[in-house]
PDB file of C-alpha atoms in Angstrom:
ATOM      1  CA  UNK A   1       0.000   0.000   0.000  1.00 55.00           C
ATOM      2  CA  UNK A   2       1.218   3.341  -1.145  1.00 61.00           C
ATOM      3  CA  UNK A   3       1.382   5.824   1.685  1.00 56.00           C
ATOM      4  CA  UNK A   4       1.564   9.507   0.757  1.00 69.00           C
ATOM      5  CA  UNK A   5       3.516  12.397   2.070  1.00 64.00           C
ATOM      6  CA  UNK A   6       0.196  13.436   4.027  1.00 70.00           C
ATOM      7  CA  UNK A   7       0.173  10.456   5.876  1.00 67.00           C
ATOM      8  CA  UNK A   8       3.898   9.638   6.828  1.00 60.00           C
ATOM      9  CA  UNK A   9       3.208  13.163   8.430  1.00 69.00           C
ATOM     10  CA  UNK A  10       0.832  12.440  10.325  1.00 69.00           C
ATOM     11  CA  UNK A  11       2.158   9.207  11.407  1.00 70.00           C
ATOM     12  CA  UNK A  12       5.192  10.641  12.378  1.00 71.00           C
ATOM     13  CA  UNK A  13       3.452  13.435  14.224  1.00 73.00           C
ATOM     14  CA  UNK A  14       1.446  11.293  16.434  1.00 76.00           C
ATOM     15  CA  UNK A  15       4.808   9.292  17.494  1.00 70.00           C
ATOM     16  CA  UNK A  16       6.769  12.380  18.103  1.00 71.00           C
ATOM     17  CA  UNK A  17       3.395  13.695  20.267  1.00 74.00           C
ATOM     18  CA  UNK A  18       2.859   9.841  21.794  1.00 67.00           C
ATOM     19  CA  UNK A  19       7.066  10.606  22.825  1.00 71.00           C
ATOM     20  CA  UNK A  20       6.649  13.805  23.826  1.00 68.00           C
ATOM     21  CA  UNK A  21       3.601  12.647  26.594  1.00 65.00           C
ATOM     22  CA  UNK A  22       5.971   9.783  27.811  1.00 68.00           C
ATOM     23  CA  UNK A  23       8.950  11.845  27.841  1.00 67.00           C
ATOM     24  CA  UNK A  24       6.888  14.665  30.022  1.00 69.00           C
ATOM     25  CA  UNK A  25       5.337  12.247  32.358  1.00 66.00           C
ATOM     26  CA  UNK A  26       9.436  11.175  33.224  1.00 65.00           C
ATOM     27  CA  UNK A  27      10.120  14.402  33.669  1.00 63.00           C
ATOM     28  CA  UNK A  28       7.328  14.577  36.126  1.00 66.00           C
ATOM     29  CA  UNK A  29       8.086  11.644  38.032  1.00 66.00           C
ATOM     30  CA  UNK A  30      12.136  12.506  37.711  1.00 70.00           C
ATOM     31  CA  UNK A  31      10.943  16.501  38.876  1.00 73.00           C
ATOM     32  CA  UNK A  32       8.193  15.028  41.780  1.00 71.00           C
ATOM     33  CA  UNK A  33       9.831  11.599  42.921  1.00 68.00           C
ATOM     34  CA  UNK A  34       6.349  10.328  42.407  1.00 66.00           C
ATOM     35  CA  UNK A  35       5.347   7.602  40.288  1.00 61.00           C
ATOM     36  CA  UNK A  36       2.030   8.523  40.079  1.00 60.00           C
ATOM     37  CA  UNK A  37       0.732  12.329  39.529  1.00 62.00           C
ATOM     38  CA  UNK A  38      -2.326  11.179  37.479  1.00 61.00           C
ATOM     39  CA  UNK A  39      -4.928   8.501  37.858  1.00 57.00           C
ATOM     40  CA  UNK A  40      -4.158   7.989  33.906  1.00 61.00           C
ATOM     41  CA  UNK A  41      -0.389   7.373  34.800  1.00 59.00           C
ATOM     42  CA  UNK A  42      -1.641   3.674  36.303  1.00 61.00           C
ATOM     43  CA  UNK A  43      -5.288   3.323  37.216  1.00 64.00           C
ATOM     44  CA  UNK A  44      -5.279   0.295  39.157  1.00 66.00           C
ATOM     45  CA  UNK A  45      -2.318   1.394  41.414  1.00 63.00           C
ATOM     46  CA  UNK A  46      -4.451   4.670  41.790  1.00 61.00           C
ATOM     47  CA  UNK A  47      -7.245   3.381  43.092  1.00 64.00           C
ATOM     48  CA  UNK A  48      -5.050   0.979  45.510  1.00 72.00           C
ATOM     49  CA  UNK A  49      -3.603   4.263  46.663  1.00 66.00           C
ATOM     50  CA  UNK A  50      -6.432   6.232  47.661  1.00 71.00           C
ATOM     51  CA  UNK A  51      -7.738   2.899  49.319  1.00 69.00           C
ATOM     52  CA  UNK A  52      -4.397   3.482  51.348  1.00 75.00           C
ATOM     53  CA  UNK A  53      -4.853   7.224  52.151  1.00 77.00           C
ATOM     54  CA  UNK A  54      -8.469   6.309  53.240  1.00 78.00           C
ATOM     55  CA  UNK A  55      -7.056   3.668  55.767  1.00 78.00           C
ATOM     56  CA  UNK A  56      -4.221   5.754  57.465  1.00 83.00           C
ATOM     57  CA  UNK A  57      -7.102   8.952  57.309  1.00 83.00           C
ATOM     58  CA  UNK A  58      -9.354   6.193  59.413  1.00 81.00           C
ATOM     59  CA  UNK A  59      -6.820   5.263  61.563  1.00 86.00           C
ATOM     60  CA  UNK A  60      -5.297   8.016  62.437  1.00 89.00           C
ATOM     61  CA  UNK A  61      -8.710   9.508  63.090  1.00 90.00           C
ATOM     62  CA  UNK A  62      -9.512   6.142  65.502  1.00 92.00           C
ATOM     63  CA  UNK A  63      -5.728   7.297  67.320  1.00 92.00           C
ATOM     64  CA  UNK A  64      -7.667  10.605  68.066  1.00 93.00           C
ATOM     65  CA  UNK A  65     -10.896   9.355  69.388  1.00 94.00           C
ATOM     66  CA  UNK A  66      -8.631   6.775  71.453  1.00 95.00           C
ATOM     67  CA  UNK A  67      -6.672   9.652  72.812  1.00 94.00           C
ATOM     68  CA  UNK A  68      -9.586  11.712  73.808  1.00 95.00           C
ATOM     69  CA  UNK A  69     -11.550   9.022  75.042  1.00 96.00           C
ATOM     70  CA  UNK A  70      -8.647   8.515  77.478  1.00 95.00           C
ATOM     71  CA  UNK A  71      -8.448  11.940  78.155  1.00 96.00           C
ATOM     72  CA  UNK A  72     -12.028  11.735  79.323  1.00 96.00           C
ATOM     73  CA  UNK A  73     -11.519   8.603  81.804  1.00 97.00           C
ATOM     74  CA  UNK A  74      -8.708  10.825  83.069  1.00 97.00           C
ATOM     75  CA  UNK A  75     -10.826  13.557  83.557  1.00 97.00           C
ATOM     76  CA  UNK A  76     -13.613  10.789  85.377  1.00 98.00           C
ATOM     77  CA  UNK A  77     -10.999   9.199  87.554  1.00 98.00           C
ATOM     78  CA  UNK A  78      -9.988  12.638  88.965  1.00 98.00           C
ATOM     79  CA  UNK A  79     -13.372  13.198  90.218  1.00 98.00           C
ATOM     80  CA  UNK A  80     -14.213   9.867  91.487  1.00 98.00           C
ATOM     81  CA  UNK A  81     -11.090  10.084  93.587  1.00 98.00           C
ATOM     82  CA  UNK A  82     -12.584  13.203  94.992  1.00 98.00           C
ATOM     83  CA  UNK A  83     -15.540  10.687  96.061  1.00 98.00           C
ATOM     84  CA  UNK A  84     -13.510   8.220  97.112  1.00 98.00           C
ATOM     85  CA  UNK A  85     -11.633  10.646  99.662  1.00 98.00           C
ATOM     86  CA  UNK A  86     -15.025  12.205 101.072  1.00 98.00           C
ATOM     87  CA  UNK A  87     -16.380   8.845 101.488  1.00 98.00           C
ATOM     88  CA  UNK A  88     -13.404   7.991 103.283  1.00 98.00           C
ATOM     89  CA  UNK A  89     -13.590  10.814 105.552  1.00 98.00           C
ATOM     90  CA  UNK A  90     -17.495  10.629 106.043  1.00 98.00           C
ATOM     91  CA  UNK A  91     -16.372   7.276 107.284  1.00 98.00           C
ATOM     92  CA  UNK A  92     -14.237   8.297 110.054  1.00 97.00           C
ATOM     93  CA  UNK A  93     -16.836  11.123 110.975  1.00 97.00           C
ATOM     94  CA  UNK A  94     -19.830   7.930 111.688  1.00 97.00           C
ATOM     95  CA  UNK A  95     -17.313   6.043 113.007  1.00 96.00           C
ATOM     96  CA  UNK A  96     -16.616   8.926 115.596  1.00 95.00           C
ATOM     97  CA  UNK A  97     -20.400  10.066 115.813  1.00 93.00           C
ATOM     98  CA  UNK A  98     -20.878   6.395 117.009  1.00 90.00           C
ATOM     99  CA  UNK A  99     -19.337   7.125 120.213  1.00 83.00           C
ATOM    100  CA  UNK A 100     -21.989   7.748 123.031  1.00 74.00           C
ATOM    101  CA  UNK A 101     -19.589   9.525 125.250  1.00 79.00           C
ATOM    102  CA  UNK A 102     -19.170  12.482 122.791  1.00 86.00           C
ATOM    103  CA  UNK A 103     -20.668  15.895 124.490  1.00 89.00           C
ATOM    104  CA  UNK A 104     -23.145  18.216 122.648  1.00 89.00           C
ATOM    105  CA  UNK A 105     -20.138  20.299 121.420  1.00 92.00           C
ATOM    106  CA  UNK A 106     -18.269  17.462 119.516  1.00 92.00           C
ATOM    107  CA  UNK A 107     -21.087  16.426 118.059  1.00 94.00           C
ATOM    108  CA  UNK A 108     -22.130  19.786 116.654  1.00 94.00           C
ATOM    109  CA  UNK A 109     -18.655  19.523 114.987  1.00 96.00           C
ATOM    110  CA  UNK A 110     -19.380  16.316 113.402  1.00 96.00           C
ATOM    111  CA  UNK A 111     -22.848  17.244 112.173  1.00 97.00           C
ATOM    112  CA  UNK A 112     -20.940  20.644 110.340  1.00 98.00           C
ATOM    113  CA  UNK A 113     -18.624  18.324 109.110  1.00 98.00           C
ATOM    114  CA  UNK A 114     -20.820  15.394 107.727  1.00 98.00           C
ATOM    115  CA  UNK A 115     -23.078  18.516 106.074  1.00 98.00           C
ATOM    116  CA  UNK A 116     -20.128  19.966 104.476  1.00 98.00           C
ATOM    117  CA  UNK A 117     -18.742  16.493 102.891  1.00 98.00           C
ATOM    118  CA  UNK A 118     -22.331  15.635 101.996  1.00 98.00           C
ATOM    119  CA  UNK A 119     -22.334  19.039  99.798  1.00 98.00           C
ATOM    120  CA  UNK A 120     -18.854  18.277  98.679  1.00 98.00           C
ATOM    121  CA  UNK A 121     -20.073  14.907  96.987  1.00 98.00           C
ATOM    122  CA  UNK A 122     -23.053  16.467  95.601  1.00 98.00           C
ATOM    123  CA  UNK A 123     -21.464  18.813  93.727  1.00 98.00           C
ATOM    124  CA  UNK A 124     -18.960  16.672  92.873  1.00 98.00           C
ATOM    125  CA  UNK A 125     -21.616  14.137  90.773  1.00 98.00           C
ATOM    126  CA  UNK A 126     -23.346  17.278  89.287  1.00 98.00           C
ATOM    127  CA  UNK A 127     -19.758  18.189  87.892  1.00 97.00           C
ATOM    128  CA  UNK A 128     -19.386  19.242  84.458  1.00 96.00           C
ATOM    129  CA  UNK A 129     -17.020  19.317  81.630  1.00 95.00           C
ATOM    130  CA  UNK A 130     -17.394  22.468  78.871  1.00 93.00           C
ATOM    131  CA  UNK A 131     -21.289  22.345  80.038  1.00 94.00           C
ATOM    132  CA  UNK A 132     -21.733  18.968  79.841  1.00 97.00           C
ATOM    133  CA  UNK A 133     -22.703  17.137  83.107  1.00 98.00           C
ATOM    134  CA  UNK A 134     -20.208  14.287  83.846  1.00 98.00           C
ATOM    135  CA  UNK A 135     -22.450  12.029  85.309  1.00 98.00           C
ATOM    136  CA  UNK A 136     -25.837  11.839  83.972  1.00 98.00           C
ATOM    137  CA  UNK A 137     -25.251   9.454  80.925  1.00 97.00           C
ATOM    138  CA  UNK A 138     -26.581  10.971  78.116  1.00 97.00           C
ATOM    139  CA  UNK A 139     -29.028  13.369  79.470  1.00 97.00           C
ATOM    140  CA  UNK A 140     -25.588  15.729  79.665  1.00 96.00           C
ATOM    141  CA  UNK A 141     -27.931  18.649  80.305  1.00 97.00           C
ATOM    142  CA  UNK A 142     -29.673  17.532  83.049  1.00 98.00           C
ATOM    143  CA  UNK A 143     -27.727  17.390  86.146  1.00 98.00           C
ATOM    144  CA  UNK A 144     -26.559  13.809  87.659  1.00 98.00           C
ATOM    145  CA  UNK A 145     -28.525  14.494  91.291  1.00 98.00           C
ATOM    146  CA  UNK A 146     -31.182  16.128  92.612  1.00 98.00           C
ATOM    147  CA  UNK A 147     -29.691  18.150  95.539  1.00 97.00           C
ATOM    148  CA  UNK A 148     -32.791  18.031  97.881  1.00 97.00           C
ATOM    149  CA  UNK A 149     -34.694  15.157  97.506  1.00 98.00           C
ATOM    150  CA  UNK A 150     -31.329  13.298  95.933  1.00 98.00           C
ATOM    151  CA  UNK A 151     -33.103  11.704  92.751  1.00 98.00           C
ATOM    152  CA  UNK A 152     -31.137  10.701  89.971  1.00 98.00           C
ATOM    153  CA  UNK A 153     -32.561  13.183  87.269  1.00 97.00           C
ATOM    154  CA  UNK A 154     -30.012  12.051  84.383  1.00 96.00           C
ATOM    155  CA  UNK A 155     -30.167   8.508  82.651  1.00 97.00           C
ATOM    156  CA  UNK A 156     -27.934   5.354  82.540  1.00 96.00           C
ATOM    157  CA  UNK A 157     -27.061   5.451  79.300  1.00 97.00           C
ATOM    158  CA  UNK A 158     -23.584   5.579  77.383  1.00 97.00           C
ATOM    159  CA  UNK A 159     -21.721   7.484  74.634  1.00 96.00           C
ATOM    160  CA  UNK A 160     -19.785   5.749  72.328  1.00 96.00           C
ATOM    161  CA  UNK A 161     -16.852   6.604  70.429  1.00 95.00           C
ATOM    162  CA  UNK A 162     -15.642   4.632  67.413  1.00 94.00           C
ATOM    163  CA  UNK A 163     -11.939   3.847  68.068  1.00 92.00           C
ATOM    164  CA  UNK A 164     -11.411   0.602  65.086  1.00 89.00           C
ATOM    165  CA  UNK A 165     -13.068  -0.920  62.553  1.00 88.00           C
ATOM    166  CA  UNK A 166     -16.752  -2.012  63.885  1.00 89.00           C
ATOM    167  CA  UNK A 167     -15.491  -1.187  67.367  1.00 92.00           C
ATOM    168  CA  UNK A 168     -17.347   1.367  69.920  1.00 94.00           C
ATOM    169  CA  UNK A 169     -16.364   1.899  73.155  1.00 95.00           C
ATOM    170  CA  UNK A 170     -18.443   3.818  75.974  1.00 96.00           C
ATOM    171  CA  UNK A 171     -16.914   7.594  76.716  1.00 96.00           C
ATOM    172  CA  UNK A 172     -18.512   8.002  80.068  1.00 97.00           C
ATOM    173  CA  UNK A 173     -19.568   6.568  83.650  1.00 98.00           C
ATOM    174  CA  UNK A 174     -23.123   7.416  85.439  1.00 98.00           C
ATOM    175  CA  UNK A 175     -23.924   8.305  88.670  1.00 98.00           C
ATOM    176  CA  UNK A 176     -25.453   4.940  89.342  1.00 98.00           C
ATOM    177  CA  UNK A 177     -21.607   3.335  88.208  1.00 98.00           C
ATOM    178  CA  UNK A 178     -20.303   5.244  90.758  1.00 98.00           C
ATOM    179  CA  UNK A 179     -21.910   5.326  93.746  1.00 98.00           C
ATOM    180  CA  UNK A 180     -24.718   2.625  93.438  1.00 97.00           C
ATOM    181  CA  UNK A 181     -27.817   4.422  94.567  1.00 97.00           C
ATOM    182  CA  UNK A 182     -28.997   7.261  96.599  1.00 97.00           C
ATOM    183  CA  UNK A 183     -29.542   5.731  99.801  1.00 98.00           C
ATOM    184  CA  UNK A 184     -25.886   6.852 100.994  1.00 98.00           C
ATOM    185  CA  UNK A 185     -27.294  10.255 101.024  1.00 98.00           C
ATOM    186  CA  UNK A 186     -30.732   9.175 102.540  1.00 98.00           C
ATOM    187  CA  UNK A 187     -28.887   6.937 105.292  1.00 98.00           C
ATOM    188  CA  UNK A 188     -26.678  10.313 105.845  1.00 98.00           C
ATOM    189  CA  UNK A 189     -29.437  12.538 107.067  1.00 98.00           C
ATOM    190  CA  UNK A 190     -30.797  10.398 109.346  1.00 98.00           C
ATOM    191  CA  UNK A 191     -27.491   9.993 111.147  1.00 98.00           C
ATOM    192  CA  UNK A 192     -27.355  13.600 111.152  1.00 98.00           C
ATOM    193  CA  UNK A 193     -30.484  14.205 112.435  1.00 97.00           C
ATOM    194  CA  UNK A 194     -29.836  11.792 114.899  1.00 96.00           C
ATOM    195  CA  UNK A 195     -26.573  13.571 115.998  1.00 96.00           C
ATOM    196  CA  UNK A 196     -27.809  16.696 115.706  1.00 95.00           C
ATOM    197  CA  UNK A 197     -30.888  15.366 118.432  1.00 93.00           C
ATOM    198  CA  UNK A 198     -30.269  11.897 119.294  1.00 93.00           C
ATOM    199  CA  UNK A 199     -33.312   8.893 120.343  1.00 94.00           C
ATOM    200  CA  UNK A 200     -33.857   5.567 120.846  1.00 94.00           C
ATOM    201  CA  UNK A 201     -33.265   5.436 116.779  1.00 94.00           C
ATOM    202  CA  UNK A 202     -29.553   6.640 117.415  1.00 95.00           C
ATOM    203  CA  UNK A 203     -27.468   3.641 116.905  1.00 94.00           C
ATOM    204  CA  UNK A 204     -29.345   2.376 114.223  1.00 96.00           C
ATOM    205  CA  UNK A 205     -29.234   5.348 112.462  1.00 97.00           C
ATOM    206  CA  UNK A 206     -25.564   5.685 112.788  1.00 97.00           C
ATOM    207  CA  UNK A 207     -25.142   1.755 111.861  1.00 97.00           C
ATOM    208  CA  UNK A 208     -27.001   1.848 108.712  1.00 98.00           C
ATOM    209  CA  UNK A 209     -25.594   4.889 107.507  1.00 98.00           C
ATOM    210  CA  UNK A 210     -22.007   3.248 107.716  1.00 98.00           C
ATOM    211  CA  UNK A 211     -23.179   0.389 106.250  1.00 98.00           C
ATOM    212  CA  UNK A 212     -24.301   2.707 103.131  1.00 98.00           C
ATOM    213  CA  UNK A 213     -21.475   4.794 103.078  1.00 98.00           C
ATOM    214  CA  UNK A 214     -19.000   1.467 102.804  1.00 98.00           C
ATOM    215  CA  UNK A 215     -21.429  -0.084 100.253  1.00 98.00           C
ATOM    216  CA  UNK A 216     -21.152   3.505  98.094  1.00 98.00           C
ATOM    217  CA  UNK A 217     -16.884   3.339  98.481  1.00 98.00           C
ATOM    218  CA  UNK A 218     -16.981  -0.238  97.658  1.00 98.00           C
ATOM    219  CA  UNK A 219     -18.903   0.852  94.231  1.00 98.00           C
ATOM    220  CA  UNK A 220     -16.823   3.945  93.953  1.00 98.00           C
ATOM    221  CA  UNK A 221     -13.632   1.995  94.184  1.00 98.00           C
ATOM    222  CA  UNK A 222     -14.892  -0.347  91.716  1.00 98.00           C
ATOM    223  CA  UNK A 223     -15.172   2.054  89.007  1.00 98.00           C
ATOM    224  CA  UNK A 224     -12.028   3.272  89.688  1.00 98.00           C
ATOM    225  CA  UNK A 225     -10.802  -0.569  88.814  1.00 97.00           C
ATOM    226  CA  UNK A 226     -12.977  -0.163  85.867  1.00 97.00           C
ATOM    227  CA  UNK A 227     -11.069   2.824  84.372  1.00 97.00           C
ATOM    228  CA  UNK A 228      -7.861   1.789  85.169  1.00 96.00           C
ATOM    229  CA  UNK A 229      -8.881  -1.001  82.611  1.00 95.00           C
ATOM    230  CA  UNK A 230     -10.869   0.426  80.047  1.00 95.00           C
ATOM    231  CA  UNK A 231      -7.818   3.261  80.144  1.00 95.00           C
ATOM    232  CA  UNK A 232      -5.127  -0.060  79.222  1.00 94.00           C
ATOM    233  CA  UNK A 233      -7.173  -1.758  76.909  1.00 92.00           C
ATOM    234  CA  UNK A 234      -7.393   1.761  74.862  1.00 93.00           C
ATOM    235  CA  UNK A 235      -3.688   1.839  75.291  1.00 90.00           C
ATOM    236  CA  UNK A 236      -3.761  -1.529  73.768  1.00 86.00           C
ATOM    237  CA  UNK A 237      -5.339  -0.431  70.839  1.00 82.00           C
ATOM    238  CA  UNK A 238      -3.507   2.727  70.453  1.00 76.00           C
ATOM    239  CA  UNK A 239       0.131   0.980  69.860  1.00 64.00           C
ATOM    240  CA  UNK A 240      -1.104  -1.032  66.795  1.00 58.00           C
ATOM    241  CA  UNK A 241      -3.014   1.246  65.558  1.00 54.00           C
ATOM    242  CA  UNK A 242       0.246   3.884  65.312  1.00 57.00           C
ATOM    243  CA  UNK A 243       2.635   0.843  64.110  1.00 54.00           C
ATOM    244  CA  UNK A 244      -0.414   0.133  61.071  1.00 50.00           C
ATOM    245  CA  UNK A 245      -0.099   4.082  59.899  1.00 56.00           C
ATOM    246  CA  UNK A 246       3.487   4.019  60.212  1.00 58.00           C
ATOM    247  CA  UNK A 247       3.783   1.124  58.359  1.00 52.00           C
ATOM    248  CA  UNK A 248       1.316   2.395  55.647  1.00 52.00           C
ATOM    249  CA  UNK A 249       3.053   5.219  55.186  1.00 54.00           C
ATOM    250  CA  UNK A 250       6.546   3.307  54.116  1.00 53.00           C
ATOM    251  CA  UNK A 251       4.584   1.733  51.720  1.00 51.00           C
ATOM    252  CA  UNK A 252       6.210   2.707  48.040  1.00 49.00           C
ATOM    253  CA  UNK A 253       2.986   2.597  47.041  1.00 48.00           C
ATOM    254  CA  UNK A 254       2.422   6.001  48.953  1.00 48.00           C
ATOM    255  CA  UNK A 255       5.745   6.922  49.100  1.00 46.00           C
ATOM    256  CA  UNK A 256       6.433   7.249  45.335  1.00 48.00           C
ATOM    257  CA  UNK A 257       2.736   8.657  44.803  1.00 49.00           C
ATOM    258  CA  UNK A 258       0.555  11.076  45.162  1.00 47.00           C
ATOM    259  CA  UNK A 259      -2.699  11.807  43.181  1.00 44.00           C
ATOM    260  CA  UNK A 260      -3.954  15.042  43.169  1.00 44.00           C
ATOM    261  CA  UNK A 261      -6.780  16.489  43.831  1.00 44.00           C
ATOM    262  CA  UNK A 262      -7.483  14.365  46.838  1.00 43.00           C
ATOM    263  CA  UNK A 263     -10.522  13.037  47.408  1.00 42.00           C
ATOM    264  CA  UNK A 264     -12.676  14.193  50.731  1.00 40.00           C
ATOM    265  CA  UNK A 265     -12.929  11.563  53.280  1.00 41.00           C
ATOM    266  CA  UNK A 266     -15.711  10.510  55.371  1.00 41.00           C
ATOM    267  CA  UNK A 267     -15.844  12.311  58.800  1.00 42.00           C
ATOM    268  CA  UNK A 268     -15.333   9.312  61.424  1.00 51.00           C
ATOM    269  CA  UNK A 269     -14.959  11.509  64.458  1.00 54.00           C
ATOM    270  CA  UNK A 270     -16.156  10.454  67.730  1.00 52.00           C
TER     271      UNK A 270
END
């Protein structure tokens, strides 16, 4: 087959052009130290990419929620050892109060003292954290504790945070994890009131609310336990977590490439 002038042109023009586009994408890569710049420069090791970026973007994110789900039981554990020292202290105070032989005068002390503590753990449930209260599960606008009549007004439910792959894990404790029920404060008045004018009801009184109080630190103390493992097994899942993005990011895959523009991930924040 004859070809004409027209078309060895035009054949030669298309190499020189197909050249040209191979000899500017090795610039590129030479100028970038990427392989890829394009999805058109390999399609399949494009798409393995961005499935790449999307996994350390995840985990990375999951590293965050871990770290300031943590940062929450810290912030938990510091006000249930407040609890755990009043309780402590209300303990000596009964303990004390027990003692028939005390005069008028010491008692009075006591009573001021037992008021004071009771206040101190009140407020110390109804704490909150950038307006949210602490305790109340997820009613966080709706304080833990009724001050007066010492209902629990909030609920016993949890927030989650999403710290792996299908895995949730509860961001908070409730008033009812803590200190078991109300009846430490209930228990508390009565062996007040029974300092404050004692009767026939006066031992009792003082009994049960030691009982109560012990039951309450026993709960308290547990929680405590609780953290202290919830707070490791986060820790757990923090270390592999940081060794997988590390790891990903040595990968030549991602360090030779980079695709641009970048898609927008899906928000996995806690």
């Amino acid at each position: 087959m004859r070809v004409t002038d027209s078309q060895f042109n035009a054949i030669m023009q298309r190499a020189l052009m197909d050249n040209n586009i191979r000899l500017n994408r090795v610039f590129e890569q030479m100028s970038t130290g990427k392989k890829l710049n394009h999805l058109s420069d390999d399609p399949i090791a494009a798409v393995r990419l961005e499935g790449l970026k999307k996994n350390i973007s995840d985990n990375q994110q999951y590293q965050r929620n871990i770290e300031n789900v943590q940062s929450q039981l810290t912030r938990y554990e510091t006000n249930i050892n407040t609890l755990e020292e009043l309780s402590q202290q209300i303990n000596e105070l009964l303990l004390q109060g027990k003692n028939g032989a005390l005069d008028t005068e010491s008692r009075a002390g006591i009573v001021l003292e037992l008021k004071s503590l009771k206040e101190e753990m009140l407020t110390t449930l109804n704490q909150k954290n950038e307006g949210s209260y602490l305790f109340s599960g997820t009613d966080i606008f709706t304080a833990a504790i009724d001050a007066t009549t010492y209902a629990f007004t909030g609920n016993n439910d949890y927030r989650q945070t999403k710290v792996g792959d299908d895995q949730y894990v509860n961001n908070n404790l409730t008033i009812t994890d803590v200190i078991g029920s109300n009846v430490i404060f209930t228990s508390l008045d009565s062996a007040i009131a029974e300092l404050e004018a004692p009767t026939v009801g006066f031992e009792v009184a003082l009994a049960t609310a030691l009982e109560s109080n012990q039951q309450a630190h026993q709960t308290i103390l547990e929680s405590l336990t609780d953290i202290g493992s919830q707070y490791n097994s986060l820790d757990s899942k923090k270390r592999p977590v940081s060794i997988w993005c590390s790891l990903q990011r040595r990968s030549p895959l991602v360090l030779k490439s980079s695709i641009m523009p970048r898609r927008q991930q899906s928000s996995i924040k806690a």
